[in-house]
XYZ file of N, CA, C and O in Angstrom:
728
model
N 0.850 -1.171 0.000
C 0.000 0.000 0.000
C 0.893 1.230 0.000
O 1.703 1.409 0.910
N 0.797 2.042 -1.023
C 1.582 3.264 -1.125
C 0.670 4.450 -0.862
O -0.403 4.559 -1.452
N 1.115 5.337 0.012
C 0.341 6.526 0.344
C 1.221 7.745 0.141
O 2.341 7.804 0.649
N 0.721 8.725 -0.596
C 1.384 10.014 -0.749
C 0.726 10.988 0.211
O -0.503 11.052 0.282
N 1.545 11.761 0.944
C 1.001 12.708 1.900
C 1.915 13.915 2.045
O 3.112 13.823 1.797
N 1.332 15.026 2.492
C 2.137 16.204 2.792
C 2.585 16.202 4.252
O 3.270 17.104 4.694
N 2.157 15.220 5.031
C 2.628 14.951 6.398
C 2.016 15.803 7.489
O 2.244 15.548 8.664
N 1.260 16.792 7.162
C 0.749 17.716 8.180
C -0.096 16.979 9.224
O 0.096 17.164 10.425
N -0.995 16.120 8.791
C -1.846 15.396 9.738
C -1.024 14.489 10.643
O -1.256 14.433 11.855
N -0.050 13.786 10.075
C 0.770 12.874 10.875
C 1.604 13.614 11.924
O 1.753 13.148 13.049
N 2.137 14.748 11.559
C 2.963 15.509 12.507
C 2.107 16.126 13.610
O 2.487 16.116 14.774
N 0.942 16.626 13.240
C 0.095 17.291 14.229
C -0.797 16.330 15.017
O -1.352 16.709 16.051
N -0.921 15.100 14.543
C -1.703 14.078 15.250
C -0.910 12.774 15.258
O -1.236 11.826 14.543
N 0.149 12.699 16.064
C 1.036 11.532 16.061
C 0.342 10.218 16.401
O 0.888 9.151 16.130
N -0.857 10.269 16.964
C -1.577 9.024 17.248
C -1.852 8.222 15.979
O -1.992 7.001 16.028
N -1.873 8.899 14.841
C -2.065 8.176 13.574
C -0.879 7.260 13.279
O -1.033 6.224 12.656
N 0.292 7.656 13.702
C 1.475 6.823 13.485
C 1.310 5.508 14.228
O 1.649 4.439 13.698
N 0.774 5.553 15.418
C 0.508 4.313 16.175
C -0.465 3.416 15.404
O -0.312 2.199 15.395
N -1.426 4.028 14.755
C -2.408 3.258 14.000
C -1.810 2.637 12.738
O -2.341 1.659 12.208
N -0.714 3.195 12.254
C -0.052 2.665 11.057
C 0.840 1.463 11.360
O 1.104 0.643 10.482
N 1.319 1.355 12.577
C 2.288 0.314 12.937
C 1.877 -1.103 12.545
O 2.717 -1.854 12.040
N 0.623 -1.529 12.737
C 0.270 -2.906 12.357
C 0.418 -3.194 10.851
O 0.458 -4.345 10.442
N 0.528 -2.153 10.043
C 0.596 -2.309 8.589
C 2.004 -2.118 8.035
O 2.202 -2.030 6.831
N 3.001 -2.053 8.919
C 4.390 -1.791 8.515
C 4.897 -2.699 7.406
O 5.678 -2.279 6.567
N 4.496 -3.960 7.429
C 5.070 -4.919 6.480
C 4.707 -4.626 5.028
O 5.431 -5.036 4.120
N 3.626 -3.909 4.794
C 3.250 -3.641 3.402
C 2.918 -2.179 3.117
O 2.536 -1.828 2.014
N 3.120 -1.315 4.087
C 2.829 0.107 3.936
C 4.082 0.865 3.510
O 5.163 0.650 4.049
N 3.930 1.743 2.535
C 5.011 2.625 2.105
C 4.434 4.027 1.997
O 3.484 4.254 1.255
N 5.004 4.947 2.753
C 4.553 6.329 2.727
C 5.538 7.173 1.927
O 6.756 7.019 2.062
N 5.012 8.048 1.121
C 5.811 8.986 0.346
C 5.451 10.377 0.843
O 4.325 10.835 0.687
N 6.425 11.019 1.464
C 6.214 12.310 2.099
C 6.758 13.399 1.176
O 7.947 13.443 0.879
N 5.883 14.270 0.743
C 6.263 15.334 -0.180
C 6.823 16.517 0.590
O 6.176 17.063 1.476
N 8.049 16.912 0.249
C 8.690 18.006 0.974
C 8.476 19.374 0.331
O 8.816 20.377 0.924
N 7.961 19.416 -0.835
C 7.684 20.640 -1.596
C 8.932 21.448 -1.938
O 9.279 21.530 -3.082
N 9.604 22.063 -0.941
C 10.824 22.804 -1.255
C 11.431 23.401 0.001
O 10.878 23.281 1.086
N 12.573 24.064 -0.181
C 13.245 24.739 0.925
C 12.372 25.909 1.387
O 11.502 26.369 0.647
N 12.595 26.412 2.599
C 11.740 27.503 3.101
C 11.658 28.710 2.175
O 10.600 29.330 2.058
N 12.757 29.029 1.494
C 12.758 30.201 0.604
C 11.761 30.062 -0.546
O 11.247 31.051 -1.045
N 11.514 28.842 -0.999
C 10.621 28.619 -2.137
C 9.289 27.984 -1.740
O 8.391 27.879 -2.556
N 9.169 27.584 -0.497
C 8.003 26.830 -0.042
C 6.688 27.597 -0.225
O 5.731 27.086 -0.788
N 6.638 28.822 0.246
C 5.408 29.608 0.165
C 5.021 29.885 -1.282
O 3.849 29.793 -1.639
N 5.996 30.201 -2.104
C 5.699 30.467 -3.509
C 5.079 29.256 -4.191
O 4.190 29.395 -5.033
N 5.517 28.065 -3.815
C 5.007 26.848 -4.450
C 3.686 26.370 -3.852
O 2.890 25.760 -4.539
N 3.470 26.641 -2.562
C 2.333 26.022 -1.885
C 1.259 26.989 -1.402
O 0.165 26.565 -1.066
N 1.580 28.263 -1.303
C 0.713 29.274 -0.707
C 0.524 29.029 0.798
O -0.440 29.455 1.385
N 1.449 28.313 1.387
C 1.421 28.012 2.812
C 2.663 28.647 3.435
O 3.719 28.700 2.802
N 2.534 29.101 4.666
C 3.634 29.753 5.360
C 4.884 28.863 5.364
O 4.799 27.654 5.574
N 6.047 29.464 5.184
C 7.301 28.716 5.067
C 7.682 27.967 6.338
O 8.510 27.063 6.294
N 7.069 28.300 7.474
C 7.385 27.554 8.701
C 6.967 26.091 8.594
O 7.432 25.252 9.350
N 6.116 25.770 7.617
C 5.697 24.386 7.414
C 6.637 23.612 6.481
O 6.425 22.431 6.242
N 7.669 24.275 5.978
C 8.619 23.600 5.075
C 9.305 22.426 5.761
O 9.723 21.475 5.106
N 9.415 22.469 7.073
C 10.099 21.408 7.813
C 9.180 20.236 8.186
O 9.647 19.213 8.663
N 7.895 20.363 7.951
C 6.924 19.342 8.359
C 7.254 17.972 7.793
O 7.211 16.969 8.514
N 7.593 17.902 6.525
C 7.897 16.604 5.913
C 9.089 15.933 6.586
O 9.094 14.721 6.810
N 10.088 16.724 6.947
C 11.279 16.183 7.604
C 10.944 15.688 9.009
O 11.428 14.643 9.436
N 10.108 16.442 9.713
C 9.654 15.996 11.030
C 8.901 14.671 10.916
O 9.079 13.784 11.755
N 8.079 14.559 9.907
C 7.305 13.333 9.702
C 8.218 12.147 9.412
O 8.044 11.059 9.979
N 9.201 12.335 8.551
C 10.143 11.254 8.243
C 10.832 10.795 9.524
O 10.967 9.598 9.781
N 11.265 11.741 10.346
C 11.911 11.381 11.612
C 10.981 10.536 12.475
O 11.388 9.505 13.022
N 9.730 10.943 12.590
C 8.765 10.213 13.415
C 8.505 8.818 12.858
O 8.464 7.837 13.608
N 8.343 8.721 11.556
C 8.056 7.421 10.936
C 9.251 6.482 11.064
O 9.095 5.315 11.422
N 10.451 6.993 10.794
C 11.644 6.155 10.887
C 11.900 5.710 12.329
O 12.323 4.585 12.559
N 11.637 6.591 13.285
C 11.780 6.199 14.692
C 10.853 5.038 15.042
O 11.149 4.232 15.914
N 9.721 4.957 14.345
C 8.739 3.897 14.571
C 8.881 2.752 13.572
O 7.989 1.912 13.468
N 9.991 2.763 12.853
C 10.307 1.713 11.865
C 9.199 1.499 10.836
O 8.852 0.384 10.471
N 8.671 2.626 10.358
C 7.688 2.608 9.281
C 8.397 3.121 8.032
O 8.975 4.208 8.031
N 8.367 2.324 6.978
C 9.059 2.692 5.744
C 8.388 3.915 5.128
O 7.190 3.908 4.830
N 9.182 4.950 4.954
C 8.696 6.185 4.355
C 9.828 6.805 3.553
O 10.993 6.738 3.955
N 9.472 7.375 2.446
C 10.448 8.014 1.569
C 10.132 9.493 1.486
O 8.993 9.879 1.239
N 11.148 10.301 1.715
C 10.994 11.728 1.534
C 11.192 12.021 0.060
O 12.184 11.600 -0.539
N 10.241 12.737 -0.508
C 10.353 13.101 -1.914
C 10.735 14.568 -2.032
O 10.168 15.420 -1.346
N 11.685 14.807 -2.882
C 12.047 16.183 -3.215
C 10.906 16.752 -4.039
O 10.021 16.024 -4.475
N 10.945 18.043 -4.280
C 9.923 18.609 -5.154
C 9.968 17.937 -6.519
O 10.911 17.223 -6.841
N 8.994 18.208 -7.296
C 8.966 17.727 -8.674
C 10.331 18.015 -9.297
O 10.880 19.102 -9.132
N 10.878 17.054 -10.010
C 12.231 17.198 -10.569
C 12.396 18.500 -11.344
O 13.443 19.134 -11.279
N 11.356 18.912 -12.044
C 11.448 20.143 -12.822
C 11.535 21.390 -11.949
O 11.882 22.458 -12.429
N 11.202 21.262 -10.664
C 11.188 22.420 -9.773
C 12.163 22.294 -8.611
O 12.194 23.130 -7.723
N 12.953 21.250 -8.601
C 13.973 21.057 -7.569
C 15.181 21.869 -8.005
O 15.834 21.552 -8.986
N 15.459 22.938 -7.304
C 16.443 23.898 -7.788
C 17.769 23.770 -7.052
O 17.795 23.559 -5.846
N 18.867 23.918 -7.776
C 20.190 23.783 -7.168
C 20.406 24.668 -5.948
O 21.122 24.288 -5.031
N 19.777 25.819 -5.899
C 19.968 26.692 -4.743
C 19.376 26.103 -3.455
O 19.677 26.567 -2.365
N 18.566 25.069 -3.581
C 18.016 24.433 -2.376
C 18.757 23.151 -2.002
O 18.498 22.577 -0.950
N 19.696 22.683 -2.825
C 20.404 21.425 -2.563
C 21.107 21.421 -1.204
O 21.007 20.472 -0.444
N 21.843 22.483 -0.927
C 22.610 22.529 0.323
C 21.668 22.481 1.526
O 21.942 21.802 2.514
N 20.552 23.204 1.446
C 19.574 23.185 2.538
C 19.051 21.761 2.746
O 18.947 21.298 3.875
N 18.723 21.068 1.650
C 18.223 19.699 1.762
C 19.244 18.779 2.433
O 18.908 18.018 3.331
N 20.482 18.851 2.004
C 21.501 17.971 2.580
C 21.686 18.266 4.069
O 21.710 17.345 4.888
N 21.796 19.532 4.431
C 21.965 19.873 5.851
C 20.794 19.366 6.685
O 20.984 18.806 7.764
N 19.589 19.559 6.187
C 18.414 19.133 6.957
C 18.334 17.607 7.031
O 17.999 17.033 8.066
N 18.644 16.937 5.933
C 18.598 15.474 5.911
C 19.657 14.859 6.813
O 19.418 13.839 7.457
N 20.821 15.461 6.880
C 21.882 14.941 7.747
C 21.511 15.009 9.225
O 22.006 14.216 10.021
N 20.630 15.911 9.581
C 20.151 15.968 10.971
C 19.300 14.737 11.297
O 19.126 14.406 12.461
N 18.786 14.085 10.265
C 17.963 12.883 10.470
C 18.843 11.639 10.515
O 18.765 10.845 11.437
N 19.716 11.495 9.497
C 20.557 10.296 9.404
C 21.606 10.527 8.312
O 21.316 11.172 7.298
N 22.840 9.984 8.464
C 23.873 10.178 7.434
C 23.482 9.627 6.064
O 23.978 10.107 5.041
N 22.594 8.645 6.017
C 22.179 8.064 4.737
C 21.030 8.835 4.087
O 20.748 8.647 2.903
N 20.374 9.694 4.842
C 19.166 10.353 4.354
C 19.335 11.122 3.038
O 18.470 11.032 2.169
N 20.433 11.870 2.819
C 20.539 12.572 1.531
C 20.514 11.618 0.332
O 19.870 11.907 -0.677
N 21.197 10.490 0.440
C 21.219 9.534 -0.672
C 19.844 8.905 -0.893
O 19.516 8.495 -1.995
N 19.024 8.877 0.148
C 17.725 8.216 0.074
C 16.584 9.173 -0.251
O 15.418 8.808 -0.162
N 16.908 10.392 -0.644
C 15.892 11.349 -1.083
C 15.428 10.961 -2.478
O 16.227 10.848 -3.404
N 14.149 10.735 -2.625
C 13.567 10.321 -3.906
C 13.068 11.568 -4.635
O 12.180 12.261 -4.140
N 13.649 11.861 -5.777
C 13.206 13.025 -6.552
C 11.962 12.619 -7.326
O 11.984 11.695 -8.126
N 10.893 13.325 -7.051
C 9.607 13.015 -7.669
C 9.580 13.552 -9.099
O 9.948 14.693 -9.344
N 9.151 12.706 -10.002
C 8.979 13.157 -11.382
C 7.499 13.300 -11.665
O 6.724 12.404 -11.377
N 7.116 14.425 -12.205
C 5.729 14.663 -12.542
C 5.630 14.594 -14.061
O 5.827 15.565 -14.757
N 5.367 13.402 -14.563
C 5.389 13.163 -15.998
C 4.277 13.887 -16.739
O 4.369 14.093 -17.931
N 3.211 14.267 -16.044
C 2.092 14.885 -16.737
C 2.162 16.410 -16.729
O 1.198 17.068 -17.020
N 3.299 16.991 -16.422
C 3.430 18.440 -16.484
C 3.280 18.878 -17.929
O 3.768 18.200 -18.807
N 2.715 19.987 -18.260
C 2.107 20.913 -17.327
C 0.613 20.640 -17.099
O -0.147 20.530 -18.043
N 0.231 20.532 -15.871
C -1.172 20.486 -15.511
C -1.608 21.936 -15.374
O -0.900 22.738 -14.757
N -2.756 22.271 -15.921
C -3.148 23.686 -15.992
C -3.118 24.392 -14.638
O -2.583 25.485 -14.520
N -3.679 23.785 -13.604
C -3.734 24.501 -12.322
C -2.339 24.668 -11.726
O -2.036 25.686 -11.111
N -1.457 23.672 -11.932
C -0.086 23.787 -11.433
C 0.656 24.857 -12.225
O 1.332 25.712 -11.666
N 0.487 24.820 -13.544
C 1.138 25.816 -14.390
C 0.716 27.223 -13.988
O 1.553 28.105 -13.797
N -0.594 27.455 -13.824
C -1.082 28.801 -13.480
C -0.494 29.280 -12.155
O -0.062 30.419 -12.031
N -0.479 28.407 -11.162
C 0.038 28.801 -9.845
C 1.522 29.128 -9.914
O 1.970 30.156 -9.429
N 2.288 28.261 -10.530
C 3.730 28.492 -10.609
C 4.062 29.698 -11.476
O 4.981 30.455 -11.181
N 3.314 29.884 -12.534
C 3.526 31.030 -13.403
C 3.208 32.323 -12.668
O 3.922 33.320 -12.805
N 2.166 32.312 -11.822
C 1.765 33.526 -11.102
C 2.824 33.996 -10.101
O 2.874 35.172 -9.769
N 3.667 33.103 -9.621
C 4.719 33.491 -8.676
C 6.104 33.484 -9.316
O 7.115 33.592 -8.642
N 6.148 33.324 -10.635
C 7.410 33.407 -11.355
C 8.284 32.177 -11.298
O 9.456 32.229 -11.667
N 7.742 31.046 -10.837
C 8.552 29.831 -10.746
C 8.522 28.999 -12.025
O 9.413 28.194 -12.248
N 7.512 29.164 -12.857
C 7.420 28.333 -14.051
C 8.623 28.557 -14.962
O 9.208 27.614 -15.479
N 9.021 29.796 -15.128
C 10.150 30.101 -16.009
C 11.481 29.649 -15.443
O 12.463 29.572 -16.160
N 11.553 29.369 -14.131
C 12.791 28.957 -13.497
C 12.948 27.445 -13.490
O 13.975 26.925 -13.074
N 11.937 26.722 -13.934
C 12.013 25.260 -13.826
C 13.108 24.711 -14.729
O 13.503 25.324 -15.705
N 13.580 23.555 -14.364
C 14.663 22.914 -15.082
C 14.152 21.635 -15.721
O 13.139 21.094 -15.319
N 14.891 21.132 -16.644
C 14.580 19.814 -17.171
C 14.807 18.806 -16.061
O 15.822 18.839 -15.379
N 13.841 17.893 -15.858
C 13.951 16.891 -14.803
C 15.238 16.098 -14.883
O 15.888 15.842 -13.877
N 15.647 15.718 -16.078
C 16.869 14.932 -16.241
C 18.084 15.764 -15.860
O 18.980 15.291 -15.158
N 18.116 17.010 -16.275
C 19.256 17.877 -15.964
C 19.363 18.104 -14.461
O 20.458 18.047 -13.899
N 18.257 18.330 -13.811
C 18.307 18.599 -12.373
C 18.700 17.342 -11.607
O 19.409 17.410 -10.615
N 18.268 16.188 -12.070
C 18.674 14.941 -11.429
C 20.178 14.732 -11.558
O 20.823 14.285 -10.603
N 20.751 15.085 -12.685
C 22.207 14.981 -12.864
C 22.934 15.927 -11.909
O 23.961 15.573 -11.338
N 22.392 17.123 -11.744
C 23.012 18.088 -10.836
C 22.917 17.603 -9.387
O 23.875 17.750 -8.621
N 21.785 17.034 -8.999
C 21.624 16.498 -7.642
C 22.577 15.325 -7.430
O 23.218 15.216 -6.386
N 22.696 14.456 -8.422
C 23.612 13.320 -8.323
C 25.039 13.816 -8.121
O 25.760 13.328 -7.241
N 25.459 14.799 -8.894
C 26.802 15.377 -8.759
C 26.976 16.005 -7.378
O 28.019 15.841 -6.729
N 25.963 16.685 -6.889
C 26.015 17.303 -5.573
C 26.202 16.230 -4.495
O 27.019 16.379 -3.583
N 25.474 15.119 -4.614
C 25.612 14.017 -3.653
C 26.985 13.351 -3.756
O 27.572 12.971 -2.745
N 27.484 13.202 -4.994
C 28.824 12.618 -5.161
C 29.872 13.479 -4.463
O 30.764 12.954 -3.793
N 29.734 14.784 -4.589
C 30.663 15.690 -3.895
C 30.503 15.563 -2.386
O 31.504 15.537 -1.657
N 29.284 15.462 -1.937
C 29.029 15.345 -0.497
C 29.609 14.050 0.079
O 30.293 14.068 1.089
N 29.322 12.927 -0.560
C 29.774 11.625 -0.050
C 31.205 11.279 -0.472
O 31.797 10.352 0.065
N 31.737 12.006 -1.461
C 33.088 11.716 -1.929
C 33.186 10.396 -2.669
O 34.255 9.776 -2.684
N 32.087 9.975 -3.267
C 32.046 8.697 -3.995
C 31.166 8.837 -5.220
O 30.232 9.637 -5.235
N 31.449 8.044 -6.228
C 30.631 8.016 -7.448
C 29.327 7.288 -7.144
O 29.300 6.306 -6.405
N 28.252 7.762 -7.729
C 26.932 7.162 -7.560
C 26.498 6.595 -8.904
O 26.598 7.272 -9.926
N 26.050 5.348 -8.903
C 25.622 4.734 -10.164
C 24.289 5.298 -10.637
O 24.076 5.493 -11.826
N 23.380 5.562 -9.691
C 22.089 6.163 -10.028
C 21.450 6.668 -8.744
O 21.859 6.309 -7.648
N 20.442 7.497 -8.908
C 19.682 7.992 -7.768
C 18.630 6.967 -7.371
O 18.238 6.117 -8.181
N 18.152 7.057 -6.147
C 17.077 6.187 -5.690
C 15.822 6.446 -6.535
O 15.538 7.579 -6.909
N 15.112 5.386 -6.862
C 13.874 5.512 -7.638
C 12.970 4.341 -7.285
O 13.021 3.290 -7.927
N 12.160 4.523 -6.281
C 11.295 3.443 -5.814
C 10.292 3.056 -6.896
O 9.946 1.884 -7.035
N 9.866 4.027 -7.703
C 8.903 3.738 -8.774
C 9.465 2.781 -9.819
O 8.788 1.881 -10.268
N 10.708 2.994 -10.225
C 11.257 2.192 -11.321
C 12.231 1.110 -10.870
O 12.598 0.262 -11.675
N 12.663 1.128 -9.625
C 13.587 0.112 -9.108
C 13.022 -0.459 -7.808
O 13.322 0.058 -6.720
N 12.218 -1.500 -7.907
C 11.556 -2.047 -6.708
C 12.508 -2.411 -5.564
O 12.142 -2.295 -4.403
N 13.745 -2.796 -5.894
C 14.687 -3.152 -4.837
C 15.032 -1.951 -3.954
O 15.476 -2.124 -2.822
N 14.796 -0.747 -4.437
C 15.087 0.458 -3.646
C 14.163 0.593 -2.437
O 14.487 1.311 -1.499
N 13.041 -0.107 -2.448
C 12.142 -0.084 -1.291
C 12.856 -0.561 -0.029
O 12.520 -0.142 1.073
N 13.827 -1.437 -0.181
C 14.525 -2.011 0.973
C 15.616 -1.112 1.542
O 16.180 -1.424 2.591
N 15.945 -0.028 0.858
C 17.040 0.828 1.316
C 16.779 1.456 2.682
O 17.697 1.588 3.488
N 15.547 1.820 2.966
C 15.230 2.436 4.258
C 15.457 1.423 5.379
O 16.117 1.723 6.375
N 14.932 0.228 5.195
C 15.123 -0.798 6.230
C 16.603 -1.135 6.403
O 17.097 -1.253 7.519
N 17.313 -1.284 5.287
C 18.718 -1.673 5.338
C 19.586 -0.610 6.008
O 20.349 -0.906 6.928
N 19.475 0.622 5.550
C 20.414 1.666 5.987
C 19.921 2.510 7.154
O 20.744 3.081 7.877
N 18.632 2.596 7.338
C 18.117 3.393 8.451
C 17.762 2.494 9.633
O 18.304 2.647 10.725
N 16.883 1.524 9.410
C 16.421 0.676 10.516
C 17.489 -0.304 10.994
O 17.619 -0.551 12.179
N 18.258 -0.862 10.053
C 19.282 -1.851 10.425
C 20.679 -1.243 10.518
O 21.651 -1.953 10.716
N 20.768 0.056 10.304
C 22.015 0.806 10.483
C 23.200 0.277 9.689
O 24.333 0.367 10.142
N 22.946 -0.277 8.516
C 24.071 -0.679 7.662
C 24.730 0.603 7.150
O 24.031 1.527 6.711
N 26.038 0.700 7.208
C 26.709 1.930 6.765
C 26.340 2.301 5.327
O 26.252 1.440 4.463
N 26.139 3.571 5.126
C 25.741 4.048 3.801
C 26.813 3.735 2.763
O 26.517 3.576 1.584
N 28.061 3.592 3.185
C 29.141 3.275 2.254
C 28.915 1.937 1.549
O 29.457 1.684 0.488
N 28.097 1.074 2.130
C 27.797 -0.231 1.523
C 26.597 -0.197 0.582
O 26.211 -1.216 0.040
N 26.003 0.949 0.416
C 24.811 1.063 -0.423
C 25.150 0.740 -1.875
O 26.140 1.228 -2.424
N 24.300 -0.055 -2.505
C 24.547 -0.448 -3.888
C 24.344 0.700 -4.889
O 24.663 0.562 -6.070
N 23.863 1.836 -4.435
C 23.740 2.997 -5.333
C 25.104 3.606 -5.630
O 25.253 4.337 -6.598
N 26.085 3.300 -4.778
C 27.436 3.770 -5.050
C 28.121 2.825 -6.035
O 27.884 1.626 -6.018
N 28.993 3.395 -6.865
C 29.756 2.568 -7.814
C 30.897 1.907 -7.091
O 31.475 2.400 -6.188
């Protein structure tokens, strides 16, 4: 069972996390992070203080050994100026967390309502090609970890990536042993 969420309900009502525990063996949560605080309000129309909600949720879920993947913004809107913020925030959770950030691809762009909103705040013209931004993120991670990466995590297209959270977060296997590294 895969669930996409913005995490607000889970963070503000942690009792729901207790209710999820019996379903751990087949539940996968995808937590949308939207963007760094500087871009969060422009993308969501929500106060930037909520930019950290997804990260708080990931921490809570991982502490309870519930498989959850933090998703970066849509690949076309994940901007290099937010990379450093993402890595710093993810490292506060776990040393493996930056490598385990799943960049969400929105294959059906442009959706009219998304286009109108992003265009109204000037973000549509700043978007990048999803492939180009993924290459830049991969290079940024290679610089951070000091190792070559064969590919980024992609739970949608690589089913074996579902096990990375359990392996490296729950079972504390060193990130240096991750098969995403060359």
